Structure formats: structure tokens, C-alpha cells
Amino acid sequence: MDISEIYMKAQAFSKRLQELKSSVSDTIEWYPYPILENFNHISAILTGPYRELLDFSYGKPIMDIGAADGDLGFFLENLGYEVHIMDHIQANYNGLRGVRKLRELLNSNVTIYDIDLDTQFEMPIDHYGLIFFLGTLYHLQNPFYILRSLSKAADYCILSTRVAQVTTDRQTRLSNLPVAYLVSPYETNNDPTNYWIFSDLGLRRLVDRSGWDICSYGTVGEKVDSDPSSANRDERAFCLLRSRNMKAD
């Protein structure tokens, strides 16, 4: 299935989820951002055989890390895939109440793992075909550890994270340096769970050093002078990664 068709199906499934969420909106504060819209950005970066994205799960379980209310995981299950969700009750927007409620409402078999990624965690199983790791990396204290751990547990990964071309004061260009900017506790979105905002080259080097090859890469949002903290200068990198530790069946 081409990624463009996946996106169209995701839009339809998103409407179904919104109806379910509205039916219990008085009891749960739902994650406010449209997770399934990420397939539009993913579609923009994928070319050639990689556009058949879900084929690269090779019939193995798919993991969604940092899943918010689980929209993406439930959508993939609806397409017929075995899906695991990994998030942490203390970091999740509504303490995992949303994902657990949707699992109940959908009569879903998705497996939910409450795991703190800021610890020396272990993956729930040894081998995933595909991992979705969207909008979570810059919320973690040790991005190198998690990417290296994922490269040992998955064949492919769709990663997205915030990147920056200049410092917030515009005095230093980051674009061509393999670096990350450590934000202060309330510098970005007034959210102390934000940590490392990589430069483009910094993210690419991190990916390489942690055991991945880049299959497809692109950015969305602010294309000129994006910075680590301004709401109107937000740039996000999306990439499909292939592990150099791929396991043979």
C-alpha cells in the first residue's frame, strides 16, 4: 500500500477516533494535536520502494513510541498489523488514560507498555519490523541511548524530531555543525520535558553513530533560521531509518 493511500485511510480513521473521543470528552483531556497528520509529512519524504512503508514491517510487530492517545497504533491495528504502544504514565499527556480508554472503546488488542525512556530500559520484545518514533526524541534526556537501543531491536524506524538552524538569539548558526542545543527548562513551549534540539548535521551524525542508515530524509515547518524555542520558527525533521543491526529470520 502506497503511503499516499495510507494517509487517506488515516484521515478517515481519525474522524472515527474523534467521534469516540467526543463521546467521553467530559472525562478525559485528550491530546490536542492530530497525530495521524504525520502520514502527510511522511509521504512527502518517502520515495521509490520506501513508499510501501508498512511492507517494511515484514510481518513482525510494529511499535509506536511516545504514542499520546494511541491514534497511530490503533490505526495500524485497524489495517491488520500487530501493534505495541510504549509510553510512560508520568510523561503522557493524560497519564495514559486516553490510550487505555480508546483500547476499551475499540475493543482493541494493542499491547500498551508503560516504560520510562529516561531509564536504562529494555525493549519489551527482541525484534520489531518497524518502529514509529514521532515527536519524542527531544523530550528525552539520553537520545543516543534510546536510538542505539532501538537499532538493536528493529529493522526500520520512522523518526521525527525538532531541529534548529540557529540559536534563539540568532548569533550562532548550527546548521553545518554536528551539535545539539540544550534548552532551559521553560525555554521551549514552557515545557521542562524538552531537552535536546539537534542541528540537521547533528541529528544525522547521531543517527549514524547509534547504528542507523538514512533511507529518506526531509524537514517541514520553518525552512529559514529555525531555532530551538520560538513557536513560529519550529522545524521538524522526518526520516526513515534502516538499522545496521537488522536480524535475519
JSON list of C-alpha atoms in Angstrom, two decimals:
[
{"chain": "A", "resi": 1, "resn": "MET", "atom": "CA", "xyz": [0.00, 0.00, 0.00]},
{"chain": "A", "resi": 2, "resn": "ASP", "atom": "CA", "xyz": [1.48, 3.35, -1.07]},
{"chain": "A", "resi": 3, "resn": "ILE", "atom": "CA", "xyz": [1.99, 5.91, 1.68]},
{"chain": "A", "resi": 4, "resn": "SER", "atom": "CA", "xyz": [-0.49, 8.26, -0.03]},
{"chain": "A", "resi": 5, "resn": "GLU", "atom": "CA", "xyz": [-3.22, 5.62, 0.35]},
{"chain": "A", "resi": 6, "resn": "ILE", "atom": "CA", "xyz": [-2.19, 5.05, 3.96]},
{"chain": "A", "resi": 7, "resn": "TYR", "atom": "CA", "xyz": [-2.62, 8.76, 4.58]},
{"chain": "A", "resi": 8, "resn": "MET", "atom": "CA", "xyz": [-6.11, 8.79, 3.09]},
{"chain": "A", "resi": 9, "resn": "LYS", "atom": "CA", "xyz": [-7.12, 5.83, 5.25]},
{"chain": "A", "resi": 10, "resn": "ALA", "atom": "CA", "xyz": [-5.59, 7.56, 8.27]},
{"chain": "A", "resi": 11, "resn": "GLN", "atom": "CA", "xyz": [-7.74, 10.64, 7.68]},
{"chain": "A", "resi": 12, "resn": "ALA", "atom": "CA", "xyz": [-10.89, 8.54, 7.66]},
{"chain": "A", "resi": 13, "resn": "PHE", "atom": "CA", "xyz": [-9.85, 6.66, 10.79]},
{"chain": "A", "resi": 14, "resn": "SER", "atom": "CA", "xyz": [-9.03, 9.94, 12.52]},
{"chain": "A", "resi": 15, "resn": "LYS", "atom": "CA", "xyz": [-12.65, 11.06, 12.10]},
{"chain": "A", "resi": 16, "resn": "ARG", "atom": "CA", "xyz": [-13.82, 7.85, 13.74]},
{"chain": "A", "resi": 17, "resn": "LEU", "atom": "CA", "xyz": [-11.47, 8.42, 16.66]},
{"chain": "A", "resi": 18, "resn": "GLN", "atom": "CA", "xyz": [-12.64, 11.99, 17.08]},
{"chain": "A", "resi": 19, "resn": "GLU", "atom": "CA", "xyz": [-16.23, 10.77, 17.39]},
{"chain": "A", "resi": 20, "resn": "LEU", "atom": "CA", "xyz": [-15.19, 8.28, 20.06]},
{"chain": "A", "resi": 21, "resn": "LYS", "atom": "CA", "xyz": [-13.19, 10.90, 21.95]},
{"chain": "A", "resi": 22, "resn": "SER", "atom": "CA", "xyz": [-16.10, 13.35, 21.81]},
{"chain": "A", "resi": 23, "resn": "SER", "atom": "CA", "xyz": [-18.38, 10.76, 23.36]},
{"chain": "A", "resi": 24, "resn": "VAL", "atom": "CA", "xyz": [-16.24, 10.76, 26.53]},
{"chain": "A", "resi": 25, "resn": "SER", "atom": "CA", "xyz": [-14.74, 14.25, 26.37]},
{"chain": "A", "resi": 26, "resn": "ASP", "atom": "CA", "xyz": [-16.14, 15.12, 29.78]},
{"chain": "A", "resi": 27, "resn": "THR", "atom": "CA", "xyz": [-13.93, 12.51, 31.50]},
{"chain": "A", "resi": 28, "resn": "ILE", "atom": "CA", "xyz": [-10.59, 12.72, 29.63]},
{"chain": "A", "resi": 29, "resn": "GLU", "atom": "CA", "xyz": [-8.47, 15.64, 28.43]},
{"chain": "A", "resi": 30, "resn": "TRP", "atom": "CA", "xyz": [-7.37, 14.31, 25.06]},
{"chain": "A", "resi": 31, "resn": "TYR", "atom": "CA", "xyz": [-4.02, 15.01, 23.42]},
{"chain": "A", "resi": 32, "resn": "PRO", "atom": "CA", "xyz": [-4.74, 18.11, 21.28]},
{"chain": "A", "resi": 33, "resn": "TYR", "atom": "CA", "xyz": [-2.55, 17.52, 18.18]},
{"chain": "A", "resi": 34, "resn": "PRO", "atom": "CA", "xyz": [-3.57, 15.49, 15.09]},
{"chain": "A", "resi": 35, "resn": "ILE", "atom": "CA", "xyz": [-1.13, 12.57, 15.27]},
{"chain": "A", "resi": 36, "resn": "LEU", "atom": "CA", "xyz": [-2.31, 10.87, 12.08]},
{"chain": "A", "resi": 37, "resn": "GLU", "atom": "CA", "xyz": [-1.50, 14.00, 10.06]},
{"chain": "A", "resi": 38, "resn": "ASN", "atom": "CA", "xyz": [2.12, 12.87, 10.38]},
{"chain": "A", "resi": 39, "resn": "PHE", "atom": "CA", "xyz": [1.45, 10.48, 7.49]},
{"chain": "A", "resi": 40, "resn": "ASN", "atom": "CA", "xyz": [1.19, 13.53, 5.24]},
{"chain": "A", "resi": 41, "resn": "HIS", "atom": "CA", "xyz": [4.72, 14.60, 6.23]},
{"chain": "A", "resi": 42, "resn": "ILE", "atom": "CA", "xyz": [5.99, 11.03, 5.95]},
{"chain": "A", "resi": 43, "resn": "SER", "atom": "CA", "xyz": [4.50, 10.79, 2.46]},
{"chain": "A", "resi": 44, "resn": "ALA", "atom": "CA", "xyz": [6.48, 13.89, 1.44]},
{"chain": "A", "resi": 45, "resn": "ILE", "atom": "CA", "xyz": [9.85, 12.33, 2.29]},
{"chain": "A", "resi": 46, "resn": "LEU", "atom": "CA", "xyz": [9.42, 8.77, 1.03]},
{"chain": "A", "resi": 47, "resn": "THR", "atom": "CA", "xyz": [10.49, 7.83, -2.48]},
{"chain": "A", "resi": 48, "resn": "GLY", "atom": "CA", "xyz": [10.71, 4.68, -4.58]},
{"chain": "A", "resi": 49, "resn": "PRO", "atom": "CA", "xyz": [10.15, 1.37, -2.77]},
{"chain": "A", "resi": 50, "resn": "TYR", "atom": "CA", "xyz": [10.06, 3.11, 0.61]},
{"chain": "A", "resi": 51, "resn": "ARG", "atom": "CA", "xyz": [6.62, 4.49, -0.25]},
{"chain": "A", "resi": 52, "resn": "GLU", "atom": "CA", "xyz": [5.30, 1.00, 0.52]},
{"chain": "A", "resi": 53, "resn": "LEU", "atom": "CA", "xyz": [6.23, 1.81, 4.10]},
{"chain": "A", "resi": 54, "resn": "LEU", "atom": "CA", "xyz": [4.28, -0.82, 6.01]},
{"chain": "A", "resi": 55, "resn": "ASP", "atom": "CA", "xyz": [5.73, -3.61, 3.88]},
{"chain": "A", "resi": 56, "resn": "PHE", "atom": "CA", "xyz": [8.98, -2.96, 5.74]},
{"chain": "A", "resi": 57, "resn": "SER", "atom": "CA", "xyz": [7.49, -4.37, 8.92]},
{"chain": "A", "resi": 58, "resn": "TYR", "atom": "CA", "xyz": [7.98, -7.80, 7.29]},
{"chain": "A", "resi": 59, "resn": "GLY", "atom": "CA", "xyz": [5.06, -9.27, 9.20]},
{"chain": "A", "resi": 60, "resn": "LYS", "atom": "CA", "xyz": [6.68, -8.52, 12.57]},
{"chain": "A", "resi": 61, "resn": "PRO", "atom": "CA", "xyz": [5.10, -6.38, 15.31]},
{"chain": "A", "resi": 62, "resn": "ILE", "atom": "CA", "xyz": [5.10, -2.61, 14.90]},
{"chain": "A", "resi": 63, "resn": "MET", "atom": "CA", "xyz": [5.91, -0.35, 17.86]},
{"chain": "A", "resi": 64, "resn": "ASP", "atom": "CA", "xyz": [4.61, 3.20, 18.38]},
{"chain": "A", "resi": 65, "resn": "ILE", "atom": "CA", "xyz": [6.79, 5.05, 20.91]},
{"chain": "A", "resi": 66, "resn": "GLY", "atom": "CA", "xyz": [5.52, 8.22, 22.57]},
{"chain": "A", "resi": 67, "resn": "ALA", "atom": "CA", "xyz": [2.02, 7.42, 21.41]},
{"chain": "A", "resi": 68, "resn": "ALA", "atom": "CA", "xyz": [-0.07, 10.14, 23.14]},
{"chain": "A", "resi": 69, "resn": "ASP", "atom": "CA", "xyz": [-3.63, 8.71, 22.90]},
{"chain": "A", "resi": 70, "resn": "GLY", "atom": "CA", "xyz": [-2.54, 5.84, 20.65]},
{"chain": "A", "resi": 71, "resn": "ASP", "atom": "CA", "xyz": [-4.20, 7.11, 17.46]},
{"chain": "A", "resi": 72, "resn": "LEU", "atom": "CA", "xyz": [-1.41, 5.84, 15.22]},
{"chain": "A", "resi": 73, "resn": "GLY", "atom": "CA", "xyz": [-1.19, 2.43, 16.87]},
{"chain": "A", "resi": 74, "resn": "PHE", "atom": "CA", "xyz": [-4.95, 1.84, 16.73]},
{"chain": "A", "resi": 75, "resn": "PHE", "atom": "CA", "xyz": [-4.96, 2.89, 13.08]},
{"chain": "A", "resi": 76, "resn": "LEU", "atom": "CA", "xyz": [-2.23, 0.40, 12.21]},
{"chain": "A", "resi": 77, "resn": "GLU", "atom": "CA", "xyz": [-4.08, -2.33, 14.08]},
{"chain": "A", "resi": 78, "resn": "ASN", "atom": "CA", "xyz": [-7.17, -1.44, 12.04]},
{"chain": "A", "resi": 79, "resn": "LEU", "atom": "CA", "xyz": [-5.09, -2.13, 8.91]},
{"chain": "A", "resi": 80, "resn": "GLY", "atom": "CA", "xyz": [-4.33, -5.61, 10.22]},
{"chain": "A", "resi": 81, "resn": "TYR", "atom": "CA", "xyz": [-0.96, -5.23, 11.96]},
{"chain": "A", "resi": 82, "resn": "GLU", "atom": "CA", "xyz": [0.12, -6.41, 15.39]},
{"chain": "A", "resi": 83, "resn": "VAL", "atom": "CA", "xyz": [0.92, -3.24, 17.31]},
{"chain": "A", "resi": 84, "resn": "HIS", "atom": "CA", "xyz": [2.64, -2.41, 20.58]},
{"chain": "A", "resi": 85, "resn": "ILE", "atom": "CA", "xyz": [2.48, 1.03, 22.20]},
{"chain": "A", "resi": 86, "resn": "MET", "atom": "CA", "xyz": [5.20, 2.37, 24.50]},
{"chain": "A", "resi": 87, "resn": "ASP", "atom": "CA", "xyz": [4.70, 5.47, 26.64]},
{"chain": "A", "resi": 88, "resn": "HIS", "atom": "CA", "xyz": [5.12, 6.46, 30.27]},
{"chain": "A", "resi": 89, "resn": "ILE", "atom": "CA", "xyz": [2.34, 7.40, 32.65]},
{"chain": "A", "resi": 90, "resn": "GLN", "atom": "CA", "xyz": [4.26, 10.35, 34.12]},
{"chain": "A", "resi": 91, "resn": "ALA", "atom": "CA", "xyz": [5.18, 11.81, 30.72]},
{"chain": "A", "resi": 92, "resn": "ASN", "atom": "CA", "xyz": [1.99, 11.03, 28.79]},
{"chain": "A", "resi": 93, "resn": "TYR", "atom": "CA", "xyz": [-0.40, 13.96, 28.23]},
{"chain": "A", "resi": 94, "resn": "ASN", "atom": "CA", "xyz": [-3.23, 12.41, 30.24]},
{"chain": "A", "resi": 95, "resn": "GLY", "atom": "CA", "xyz": [-1.39, 9.74, 32.21]},
{"chain": "A", "resi": 96, "resn": "LEU", "atom": "CA", "xyz": [-2.26, 7.02, 29.63]},
{"chain": "A", "resi": 97, "resn": "ARG", "atom": "CA", "xyz": [-5.97, 7.37, 30.40]},
{"chain": "A", "resi": 98, "resn": "GLY", "atom": "CA", "xyz": [-6.67, 8.27, 26.78]},
{"chain": "A", "resi": 99, "resn": "VAL", "atom": "CA", "xyz": [-4.91, 5.32, 25.17]},
{"chain": "A", "resi": 100, "resn": "ARG", "atom": "CA", "xyz": [-6.43, 2.90, 27.66]},
{"chain": "A", "resi": 101, "resn": "LYS", "atom": "CA", "xyz": [-9.93, 4.29, 27.11]},
{"chain": "A", "resi": 102, "resn": "LEU", "atom": "CA", "xyz": [-9.60, 4.07, 23.33]},
{"chain": "A", "resi": 103, "resn": "ARG", "atom": "CA", "xyz": [-8.36, 0.49, 23.65]},
{"chain": "A", "resi": 104, "resn": "GLU", "atom": "CA", "xyz": [-11.56, -0.28, 25.55]},
{"chain": "A", "resi": 105, "resn": "LEU", "atom": "CA", "xyz": [-13.86, 1.59, 23.15]},
{"chain": "A", "resi": 106, "resn": "LEU", "atom": "CA", "xyz": [-12.29, -0.02, 20.08]},
{"chain": "A", "resi": 107, "resn": "ASN", "atom": "CA", "xyz": [-12.18, -3.49, 21.64]},
{"chain": "A", "resi": 108, "resn": "SER", "atom": "CA", "xyz": [-8.54, -3.42, 20.63]},
{"chain": "A", "resi": 109, "resn": "ASN", "atom": "CA", "xyz": [-5.78, -5.97, 21.16]},
{"chain": "A", "resi": 110, "resn": "VAL", "atom": "CA", "xyz": [-2.98, -3.39, 21.04]},
{"chain": "A", "resi": 111, "resn": "THR", "atom": "CA", "xyz": [-0.45, -4.03, 23.82]},
{"chain": "A", "resi": 112, "resn": "ILE", "atom": "CA", "xyz": [0.39, -0.99, 25.97]},
{"chain": "A", "resi": 113, "resn": "TYR", "atom": "CA", "xyz": [3.75, -0.78, 27.76]},
{"chain": "A", "resi": 114, "resn": "ASP", "atom": "CA", "xyz": [4.34, 1.82, 30.46]},
{"chain": "A", "resi": 115, "resn": "ILE", "atom": "CA", "xyz": [8.13, 2.32, 30.23]},
{"chain": "A", "resi": 116, "resn": "ASP", "atom": "CA", "xyz": [10.26, 5.27, 31.30]},
{"chain": "A", "resi": 117, "resn": "LEU", "atom": "CA", "xyz": [12.59, 6.00, 28.38]},
{"chain": "A", "resi": 118, "resn": "ASP", "atom": "CA", "xyz": [14.80, 8.14, 30.61]},
{"chain": "A", "resi": 119, "resn": "THR", "atom": "CA", "xyz": [15.99, 5.00, 32.38]},
{"chain": "A", "resi": 120, "resn": "GLN", "atom": "CA", "xyz": [18.25, 2.19, 31.17]},
{"chain": "A", "resi": 121, "resn": "PHE", "atom": "CA", "xyz": [15.14, 0.47, 29.83]},
{"chain": "A", "resi": 122, "resn": "GLU", "atom": "CA", "xyz": [14.82, -2.74, 27.83]},
{"chain": "A", "resi": 123, "resn": "MET", "atom": "CA", "xyz": [12.57, -3.28, 24.83]},
{"chain": "A", "resi": 124, "resn": "PRO", "atom": "CA", "xyz": [9.53, -5.49, 25.51]},
{"chain": "A", "resi": 125, "resn": "ILE", "atom": "CA", "xyz": [10.48, -7.98, 22.77]},
{"chain": "A", "resi": 126, "resn": "ASP", "atom": "CA", "xyz": [13.67, -8.66, 20.84]},
{"chain": "A", "resi": 127, "resn": "HIS", "atom": "CA", "xyz": [12.57, -7.80, 17.31]},
{"chain": "A", "resi": 128, "resn": "TYR", "atom": "CA", "xyz": [10.25, -5.28, 15.70]},
{"chain": "A", "resi": 129, "resn": "GLY", "atom": "CA", "xyz": [9.91, -4.85, 11.98]},
{"chain": "A", "resi": 130, "resn": "LEU", "atom": "CA", "xyz": [9.09, -1.14, 12.15]},
{"chain": "A", "resi": 131, "resn": "ILE", "atom": "CA", "xyz": [9.06, 1.47, 14.89]},
{"chain": "A", "resi": 132, "resn": "PHE", "atom": "CA", "xyz": [7.29, 4.83, 14.79]},
{"chain": "A", "resi": 133, "resn": "PHE", "atom": "CA", "xyz": [9.18, 7.31, 16.98]},
{"chain": "A", "resi": 134, "resn": "LEU", "atom": "CA", "xyz": [7.49, 10.64, 16.31]},
{"chain": "A", "resi": 135, "resn": "GLY", "atom": "CA", "xyz": [7.97, 13.90, 18.19]},
{"chain": "A", "resi": 136, "resn": "THR", "atom": "CA", "xyz": [9.55, 12.27, 21.23]},
{"chain": "A", "resi": 137, "resn": "LEU", "atom": "CA", "xyz": [13.35, 12.33, 20.87]},
{"chain": "A", "resi": 138, "resn": "TYR", "atom": "CA", "xyz": [13.77, 15.94, 22.01]},
{"chain": "A", "resi": 139, "resn": "HIS", "atom": "CA", "xyz": [11.79, 15.15, 25.17]},
{"chain": "A", "resi": 140, "resn": "LEU", "atom": "CA", "xyz": [14.38, 12.58, 26.29]},
{"chain": "A", "resi": 141, "resn": "GLN", "atom": "CA", "xyz": [17.49, 13.11, 28.38]},
{"chain": "A", "resi": 142, "resn": "ASN", "atom": "CA", "xyz": [19.60, 10.48, 26.61]},
{"chain": "A", "resi": 143, "resn": "PRO", "atom": "CA", "xyz": [18.76, 10.41, 22.89]},
{"chain": "A", "resi": 144, "resn": "PHE", "atom": "CA", "xyz": [21.89, 8.43, 21.99]},
{"chain": "A", "resi": 145, "resn": "TYR", "atom": "CA", "xyz": [20.98, 5.58, 24.34]},
{"chain": "A", "resi": 146, "resn": "ILE", "atom": "CA", "xyz": [17.46, 5.18, 23.01]},
{"chain": "A", "resi": 147, "resn": "LEU", "atom": "CA", "xyz": [18.41, 5.32, 19.33]},
{"chain": "A", "resi": 148, "resn": "ARG", "atom": "CA", "xyz": [21.16, 2.78, 19.87]},
{"chain": "A", "resi": 149, "resn": "SER", "atom": "CA", "xyz": [18.73, 0.54, 21.79]},
{"chain": "A", "resi": 150, "resn": "LEU", "atom": "CA", "xyz": [16.14, 0.80, 19.02]},
{"chain": "A", "resi": 151, "resn": "SER", "atom": "CA", "xyz": [18.71, -0.02, 16.35]},
{"chain": "A", "resi": 152, "resn": "LYS", "atom": "CA", "xyz": [19.28, -3.36, 18.09]},
{"chain": "A", "resi": 153, "resn": "ALA", "atom": "CA", "xyz": [15.56, -4.14, 18.33]},
{"chain": "A", "resi": 154, "resn": "ALA", "atom": "CA", "xyz": [14.08, -3.00, 14.99]},
{"chain": "A", "resi": 155, "resn": "ASP", "atom": "CA", "xyz": [14.75, -3.23, 11.28]},
{"chain": "A", "resi": 156, "resn": "TYR", "atom": "CA", "xyz": [13.31, 0.18, 10.37]},
{"chain": "A", "resi": 157, "resn": "CYS", "atom": "CA", "xyz": [12.28, 3.32, 12.21]},
{"chain": "A", "resi": 158, "resn": "ILE", "atom": "CA", "xyz": [10.28, 6.40, 11.23]},
{"chain": "A", "resi": 159, "resn": "LEU", "atom": "CA", "xyz": [11.74, 9.21, 13.31]},
{"chain": "A", "resi": 160, "resn": "SER", "atom": "CA", "xyz": [10.65, 12.82, 13.68]},
{"chain": "A", "resi": 161, "resn": "THR", "atom": "CA", "xyz": [12.10, 15.45, 15.97]},
{"chain": "A", "resi": 162, "resn": "ARG", "atom": "CA", "xyz": [12.56, 19.20, 16.22]},
{"chain": "A", "resi": 163, "resn": "VAL", "atom": "CA", "xyz": [15.73, 20.62, 14.65]},
{"chain": "A", "resi": 164, "resn": "ALA", "atom": "CA", "xyz": [17.23, 24.11, 14.54]},
{"chain": "A", "resi": 165, "resn": "GLN", "atom": "CA", "xyz": [19.42, 26.13, 12.20]},
{"chain": "A", "resi": 166, "resn": "VAL", "atom": "CA", "xyz": [20.35, 28.98, 14.55]},
{"chain": "A", "resi": 167, "resn": "THR", "atom": "CA", "xyz": [20.41, 29.68, 18.28]},
{"chain": "A", "resi": 168, "resn": "THR", "atom": "CA", "xyz": [17.45, 31.56, 19.71]},
{"chain": "A", "resi": 169, "resn": "ASP", "atom": "CA", "xyz": [19.41, 34.83, 19.83]},
{"chain": "A", "resi": 170, "resn": "ARG", "atom": "CA", "xyz": [20.34, 34.36, 16.12]},
{"chain": "A", "resi": 171, "resn": "GLN", "atom": "CA", "xyz": [24.04, 34.85, 16.98]},
{"chain": "A", "resi": 172, "resn": "THR", "atom": "CA", "xyz": [25.25, 31.34, 16.16]},
{"chain": "A", "resi": 173, "resn": "ARG", "atom": "CA", "xyz": [24.50, 29.18, 13.16]},
{"chain": "A", "resi": 174, "resn": "LEU", "atom": "CA", "xyz": [24.03, 25.50, 13.97]},
{"chain": "A", "resi": 175, "resn": "SER", "atom": "CA", "xyz": [23.16, 24.15, 10.52]},
{"chain": "A", "resi": 176, "resn": "ASN", "atom": "CA", "xyz": [26.59, 22.92, 9.49]},
{"chain": "A", "resi": 177, "resn": "LEU", "atom": "CA", "xyz": [27.77, 21.81, 12.93]},
{"chain": "A", "resi": 178, "resn": "PRO", "atom": "CA", "xyz": [27.19, 18.30, 14.34]},
{"chain": "A", "resi": 179, "resn": "VAL", "atom": "CA", "xyz": [25.69, 19.65, 17.58]},
{"chain": "A", "resi": 180, "resn": "ALA", "atom": "CA", "xyz": [22.62, 19.76, 19.82]},
{"chain": "A", "resi": 181, "resn": "TYR", "atom": "CA", "xyz": [21.25, 22.72, 21.78]},
{"chain": "A", "resi": 182, "resn": "LEU", "atom": "CA", "xyz": [20.15, 22.02, 25.36]},
{"chain": "A", "resi": 183, "resn": "VAL", "atom": "CA", "xyz": [17.14, 24.21, 26.11]},
{"chain": "A", "resi": 184, "resn": "SER", "atom": "CA", "xyz": [16.48, 25.67, 29.54]},
{"chain": "A", "resi": 185, "resn": "PRO", "atom": "CA", "xyz": [13.54, 24.19, 31.48]},
{"chain": "A", "resi": 186, "resn": "TYR", "atom": "CA", "xyz": [10.86, 26.62, 30.21]},
{"chain": "A", "resi": 187, "resn": "GLU", "atom": "CA", "xyz": [12.50, 27.90, 27.03]},
{"chain": "A", "resi": 188, "resn": "THR", "atom": "CA", "xyz": [10.53, 25.75, 24.57]},
{"chain": "A", "resi": 189, "resn": "ASN", "atom": "CA", "xyz": [6.73, 25.66, 24.87]},
{"chain": "A", "resi": 190, "resn": "ASN", "atom": "CA", "xyz": [7.09, 26.43, 28.58]},
{"chain": "A", "resi": 191, "resn": "ASP", "atom": "CA", "xyz": [7.68, 22.69, 28.93]},
{"chain": "A", "resi": 192, "resn": "PRO", "atom": "CA", "xyz": [10.51, 21.34, 31.12]},
{"chain": "A", "resi": 193, "resn": "THR", "atom": "CA", "xyz": [10.38, 17.96, 29.36]},
{"chain": "A", "resi": 194, "resn": "ASN", "atom": "CA", "xyz": [12.11, 19.48, 26.33]},
{"chain": "A", "resi": 195, "resn": "TYR", "atom": "CA", "xyz": [15.86, 18.83, 26.25]},
{"chain": "A", "resi": 196, "resn": "TRP", "atom": "CA", "xyz": [17.98, 18.39, 23.11]},
{"chain": "A", "resi": 197, "resn": "ILE", "atom": "CA", "xyz": [17.26, 20.22, 19.84]},
{"chain": "A", "resi": 198, "resn": "PHE", "atom": "CA", "xyz": [19.67, 18.94, 17.19]},
{"chain": "A", "resi": 199, "resn": "SER", "atom": "CA", "xyz": [21.06, 20.70, 14.18]},
{"chain": "A", "resi": 200, "resn": "ASP", "atom": "CA", "xyz": [20.44, 18.95, 10.88]},
{"chain": "A", "resi": 201, "resn": "LEU", "atom": "CA", "xyz": [24.01, 17.63, 10.80]},
{"chain": "A", "resi": 202, "resn": "GLY", "atom": "CA", "xyz": [23.86, 16.80, 14.49]},
{"chain": "A", "resi": 203, "resn": "LEU", "atom": "CA", "xyz": [20.80, 14.63, 14.00]},
{"chain": "A", "resi": 204, "resn": "ARG", "atom": "CA", "xyz": [22.34, 12.90, 11.01]},
{"chain": "A", "resi": 205, "resn": "ARG", "atom": "CA", "xyz": [25.51, 12.13, 12.96]},
{"chain": "A", "resi": 206, "resn": "LEU", "atom": "CA", "xyz": [23.55, 10.90, 15.98]},
{"chain": "A", "resi": 207, "resn": "VAL", "atom": "CA", "xyz": [21.57, 8.56, 13.74]},
{"chain": "A", "resi": 208, "resn": "ASP", "atom": "CA", "xyz": [24.76, 7.22, 12.16]},
{"chain": "A", "resi": 209, "resn": "ARG", "atom": "CA", "xyz": [26.67, 6.78, 15.41]},
{"chain": "A", "resi": 210, "resn": "SER", "atom": "CA", "xyz": [23.75, 4.94, 17.01]},
{"chain": "A", "resi": 211, "resn": "GLY", "atom": "CA", "xyz": [23.58, 2.28, 14.31]},
{"chain": "A", "resi": 212, "resn": "TRP", "atom": "CA", "xyz": [21.21, 3.54, 11.61]},
{"chain": "A", "resi": 213, "resn": "ASP", "atom": "CA", "xyz": [21.40, 4.40, 7.91]},
{"chain": "A", "resi": 214, "resn": "ILE", "atom": "CA", "xyz": [19.13, 7.09, 6.49]},
{"chain": "A", "resi": 215, "resn": "CYS", "atom": "CA", "xyz": [16.84, 5.86, 3.71]},
{"chain": "A", "resi": 216, "resn": "SER", "atom": "CA", "xyz": [14.78, 9.06, 3.33]},
{"chain": "A", "resi": 217, "resn": "TYR", "atom": "CA", "xyz": [15.03, 12.48, 4.99]},
{"chain": "A", "resi": 218, "resn": "GLY", "atom": "CA", "xyz": [13.28, 15.84, 4.87]},
{"chain": "A", "resi": 219, "resn": "THR", "atom": "CA", "xyz": [12.05, 18.69, 7.05]},
{"chain": "A", "resi": 220, "resn": "VAL", "atom": "CA", "xyz": [8.79, 20.59, 7.46]},
{"chain": "A", "resi": 221, "resn": "GLY", "atom": "CA", "xyz": [7.96, 23.92, 9.05]},
{"chain": "A", "resi": 222, "resn": "GLU", "atom": "CA", "xyz": [10.35, 26.88, 9.19]},
{"chain": "A", "resi": 223, "resn": "LYS", "atom": "CA", "xyz": [12.93, 26.42, 6.45]},
{"chain": "A", "resi": 224, "resn": "VAL", "atom": "CA", "xyz": [14.99, 29.56, 7.14]},
{"chain": "A", "resi": 225, "resn": "ASP", "atom": "CA", "xyz": [16.59, 30.26, 10.50]},
{"chain": "A", "resi": 226, "resn": "SER", "atom": "CA", "xyz": [14.58, 27.80, 12.57]},
{"chain": "A", "resi": 227, "resn": "ASP", "atom": "CA", "xyz": [15.55, 27.97, 16.23]},
{"chain": "A", "resi": 228, "resn": "PRO", "atom": "CA", "xyz": [15.22, 25.75, 19.31]},
{"chain": "A", "resi": 229, "resn": "SER", "atom": "CA", "xyz": [12.44, 27.57, 21.11]},
{"chain": "A", "resi": 230, "resn": "SER", "atom": "CA", "xyz": [10.34, 30.06, 19.09]},
{"chain": "A", "resi": 231, "resn": "ALA", "atom": "CA", "xyz": [6.86, 28.79, 18.31]},
{"chain": "A", "resi": 232, "resn": "ASN", "atom": "CA", "xyz": [6.89, 30.47, 14.88]},
{"chain": "A", "resi": 233, "resn": "ARG", "atom": "CA", "xyz": [10.35, 29.10, 13.96]},
{"chain": "A", "resi": 234, "resn": "ASP", "atom": "CA", "xyz": [9.69, 25.40, 14.54]},
{"chain": "A", "resi": 235, "resn": "GLU", "atom": "CA", "xyz": [11.30, 22.98, 12.06]},
{"chain": "A", "resi": 236, "resn": "ARG", "atom": "CA", "xyz": [10.80, 19.21, 12.20]},
{"chain": "A", "resi": 237, "resn": "ALA", "atom": "CA", "xyz": [12.92, 16.54, 10.58]},
{"chain": "A", "resi": 238, "resn": "PHE", "atom": "CA", "xyz": [11.26, 13.33, 9.36]},
{"chain": "A", "resi": 239, "resn": "CYS", "atom": "CA", "xyz": [13.36, 10.36, 8.33]},
{"chain": "A", "resi": 240, "resn": "LEU", "atom": "CA", "xyz": [13.11, 6.68, 7.55]},
{"chain": "A", "resi": 241, "resn": "LEU", "atom": "CA", "xyz": [16.00, 4.78, 9.12]},
{"chain": "A", "resi": 242, "resn": "ARG", "atom": "CA", "xyz": [17.32, 1.30, 8.42]},
{"chain": "A", "resi": 243, "resn": "SER", "atom": "CA", "xyz": [19.18, -0.48, 11.21]},
{"chain": "A", "resi": 244, "resn": "ARG", "atom": "CA", "xyz": [22.66, -1.79, 10.51]},
{"chain": "A", "resi": 245, "resn": "ASN", "atom": "CA", "xyz": [21.82, -4.48, 13.08]},
{"chain": "A", "resi": 246, "resn": "MET", "atom": "CA", "xyz": [18.92, -5.98, 11.09]},
{"chain": "A", "resi": 247, "resn": "LYS", "atom": "CA", "xyz": [18.21, -9.52, 12.25]},
{"chain": "A", "resi": 248, "resn": "ALA", "atom": "CA", "xyz": [17.66, -12.38, 9.85]},
{"chain": "A", "resi": 249, "resn": "ASP", "atom": "CA", "xyz": [14.65, -14.61, 10.48]}
]
